[in-house]
C-alpha positions as protocol buffer text, in pm:
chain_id: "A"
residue {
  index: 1
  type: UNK
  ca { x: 0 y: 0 z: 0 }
}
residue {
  index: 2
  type: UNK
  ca { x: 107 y: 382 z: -61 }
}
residue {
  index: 3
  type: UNK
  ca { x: 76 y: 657 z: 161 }
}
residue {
  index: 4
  type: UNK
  ca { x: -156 y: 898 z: 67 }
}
residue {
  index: 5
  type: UNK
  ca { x: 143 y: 1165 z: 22 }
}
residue {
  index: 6
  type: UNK
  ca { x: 347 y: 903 z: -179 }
}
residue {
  index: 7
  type: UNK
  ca { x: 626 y: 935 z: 42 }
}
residue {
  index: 8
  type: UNK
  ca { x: 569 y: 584 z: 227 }
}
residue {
  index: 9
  type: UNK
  ca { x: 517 y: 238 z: 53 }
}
residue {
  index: 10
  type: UNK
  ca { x: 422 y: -98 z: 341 }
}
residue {
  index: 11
  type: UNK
  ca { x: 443 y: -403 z: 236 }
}
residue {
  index: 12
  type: UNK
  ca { x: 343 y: -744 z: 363 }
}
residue {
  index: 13
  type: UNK
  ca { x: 651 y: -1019 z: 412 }
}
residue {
  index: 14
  type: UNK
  ca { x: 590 y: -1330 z: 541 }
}
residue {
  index: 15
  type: UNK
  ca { x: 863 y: -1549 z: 730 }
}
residue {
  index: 16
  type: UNK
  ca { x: 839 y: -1936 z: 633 }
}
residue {
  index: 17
  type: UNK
  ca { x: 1129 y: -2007 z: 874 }
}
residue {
  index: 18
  type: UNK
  ca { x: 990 y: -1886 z: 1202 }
}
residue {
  index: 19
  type: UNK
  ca { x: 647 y: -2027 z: 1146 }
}
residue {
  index: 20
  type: UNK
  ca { x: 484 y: -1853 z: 922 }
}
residue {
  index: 21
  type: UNK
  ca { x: 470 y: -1491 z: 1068 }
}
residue {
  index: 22
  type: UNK
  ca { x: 359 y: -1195 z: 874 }
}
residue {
  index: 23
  type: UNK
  ca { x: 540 y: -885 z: 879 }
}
residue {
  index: 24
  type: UNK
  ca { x: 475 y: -505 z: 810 }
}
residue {
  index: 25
  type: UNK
  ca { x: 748 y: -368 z: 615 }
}
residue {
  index: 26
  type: UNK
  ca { x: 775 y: 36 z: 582 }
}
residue {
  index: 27
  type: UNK
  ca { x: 988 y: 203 z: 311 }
}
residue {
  index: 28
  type: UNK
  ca { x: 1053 y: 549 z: 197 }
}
residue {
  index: 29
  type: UNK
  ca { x: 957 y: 545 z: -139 }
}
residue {
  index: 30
  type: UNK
  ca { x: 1287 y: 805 z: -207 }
}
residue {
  index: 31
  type: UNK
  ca { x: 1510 y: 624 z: -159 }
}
residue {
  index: 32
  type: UNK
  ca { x: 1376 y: 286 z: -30 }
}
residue {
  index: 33
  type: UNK
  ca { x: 1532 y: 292 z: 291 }
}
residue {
  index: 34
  type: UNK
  ca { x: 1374 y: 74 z: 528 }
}
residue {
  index: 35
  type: UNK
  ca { x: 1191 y: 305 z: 800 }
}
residue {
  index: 36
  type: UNK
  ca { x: 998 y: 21 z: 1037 }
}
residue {
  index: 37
  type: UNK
  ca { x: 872 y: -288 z: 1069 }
}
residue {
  index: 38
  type: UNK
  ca { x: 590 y: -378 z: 1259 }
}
residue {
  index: 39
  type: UNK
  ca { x: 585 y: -750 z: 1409 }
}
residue {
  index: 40
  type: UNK
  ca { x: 305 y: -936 z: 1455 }
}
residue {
  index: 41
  type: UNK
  ca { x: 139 y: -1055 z: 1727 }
}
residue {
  index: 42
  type: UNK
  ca { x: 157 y: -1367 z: 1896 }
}
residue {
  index: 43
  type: UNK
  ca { x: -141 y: -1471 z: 1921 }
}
residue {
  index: 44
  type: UNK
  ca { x: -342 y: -1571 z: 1621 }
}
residue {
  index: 45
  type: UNK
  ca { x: -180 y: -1372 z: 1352 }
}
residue {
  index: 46
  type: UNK
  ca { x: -127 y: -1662 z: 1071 }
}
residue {
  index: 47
  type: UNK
  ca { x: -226 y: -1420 z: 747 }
}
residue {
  index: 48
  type: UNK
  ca { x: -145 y: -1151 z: 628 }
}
residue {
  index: 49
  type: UNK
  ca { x: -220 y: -769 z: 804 }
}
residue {
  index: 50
  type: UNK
  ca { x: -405 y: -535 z: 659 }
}
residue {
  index: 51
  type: UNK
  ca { x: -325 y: -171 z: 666 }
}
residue {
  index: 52
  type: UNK
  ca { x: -448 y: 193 z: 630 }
}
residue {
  index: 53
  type: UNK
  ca { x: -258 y: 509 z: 612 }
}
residue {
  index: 54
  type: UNK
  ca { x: -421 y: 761 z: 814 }
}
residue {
  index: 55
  type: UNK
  ca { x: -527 y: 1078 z: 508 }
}
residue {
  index: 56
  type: UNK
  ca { x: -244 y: 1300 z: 598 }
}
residue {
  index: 57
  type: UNK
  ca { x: 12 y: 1037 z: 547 }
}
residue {
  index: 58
  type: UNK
  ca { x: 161 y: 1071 z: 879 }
}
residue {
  index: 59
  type: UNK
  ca { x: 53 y: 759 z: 1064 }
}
residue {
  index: 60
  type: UNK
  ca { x: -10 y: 419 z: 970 }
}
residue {
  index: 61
  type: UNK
  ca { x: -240 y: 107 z: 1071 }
}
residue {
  index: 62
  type: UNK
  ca { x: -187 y: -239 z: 1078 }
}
residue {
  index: 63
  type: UNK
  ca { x: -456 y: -471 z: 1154 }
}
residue {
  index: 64
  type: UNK
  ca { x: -430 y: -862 z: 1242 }
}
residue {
  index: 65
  type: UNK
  ca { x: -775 y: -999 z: 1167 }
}
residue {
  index: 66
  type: UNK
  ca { x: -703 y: -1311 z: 1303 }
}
residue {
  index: 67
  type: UNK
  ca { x: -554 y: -1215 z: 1625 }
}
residue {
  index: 68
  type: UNK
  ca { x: -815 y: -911 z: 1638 }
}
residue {
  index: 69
  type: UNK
  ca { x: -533 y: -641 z: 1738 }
}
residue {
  index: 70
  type: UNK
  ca { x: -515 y: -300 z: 1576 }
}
residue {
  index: 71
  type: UNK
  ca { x: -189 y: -112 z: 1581 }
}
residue {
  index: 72
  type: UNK
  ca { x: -102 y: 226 z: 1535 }
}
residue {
  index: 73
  type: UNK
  ca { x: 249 y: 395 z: 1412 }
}
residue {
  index: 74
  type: UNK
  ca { x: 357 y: 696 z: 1373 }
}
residue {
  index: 75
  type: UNK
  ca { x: 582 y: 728 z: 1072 }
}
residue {
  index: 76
  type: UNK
  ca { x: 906 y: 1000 z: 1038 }
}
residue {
  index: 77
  type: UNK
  ca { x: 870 y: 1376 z: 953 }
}
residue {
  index: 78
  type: UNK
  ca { x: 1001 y: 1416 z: 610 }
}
residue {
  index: 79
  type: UNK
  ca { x: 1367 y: 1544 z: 582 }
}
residue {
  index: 80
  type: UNK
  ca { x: 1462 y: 1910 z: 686 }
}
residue {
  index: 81
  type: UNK
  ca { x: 1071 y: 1956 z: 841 }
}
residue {
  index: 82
  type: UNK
  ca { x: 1086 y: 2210 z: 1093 }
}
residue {
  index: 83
  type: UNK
  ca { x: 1429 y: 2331 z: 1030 }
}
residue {
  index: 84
  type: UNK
  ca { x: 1492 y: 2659 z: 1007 }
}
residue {
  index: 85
  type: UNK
  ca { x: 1623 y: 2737 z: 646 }
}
């Protein structure tokens, strides 16, 4: 999914090794530096998350239907905001 700024891409990656876990990854679309990565939780989350950026493109949710558990992240200022110039 994109943020709706474009300046954030998540995306879902799944871990075979450790029992199937399903991961949120967060990018910078820029440069596609890795920003976050939310883990799941450990009860009940065997698919995939689903996720919403909230409209302003400053905060991101990832939900585990399975293990019912919404989480909420805030995601970095962009580069130089606030600075003075």
């Amino acid at each position: 999914a994109l943020s709706p700024d474009g300046r954030f891409a998540v995306v879902s990656v799944i871990d075979f090794a450790n029992g199937n876990k399903w991961y949120a990854d967060v990018f910078e679309v820029a440069d596609w530096k890795l920003v976050g990565r939310a883990w799941p939780p450990d009860n009940g989350a065997i698919g995939p998350p689903q996720y919403g950026f909230s409209p302003d493109g400053k905060d991101l949710a990832v939900f585990y239907p399975q293990a019912k558990e919404l989480r909420l992240f805030a995601l970095p200022e962009p580069k130089g905001e606030g600075l003075p110039e």
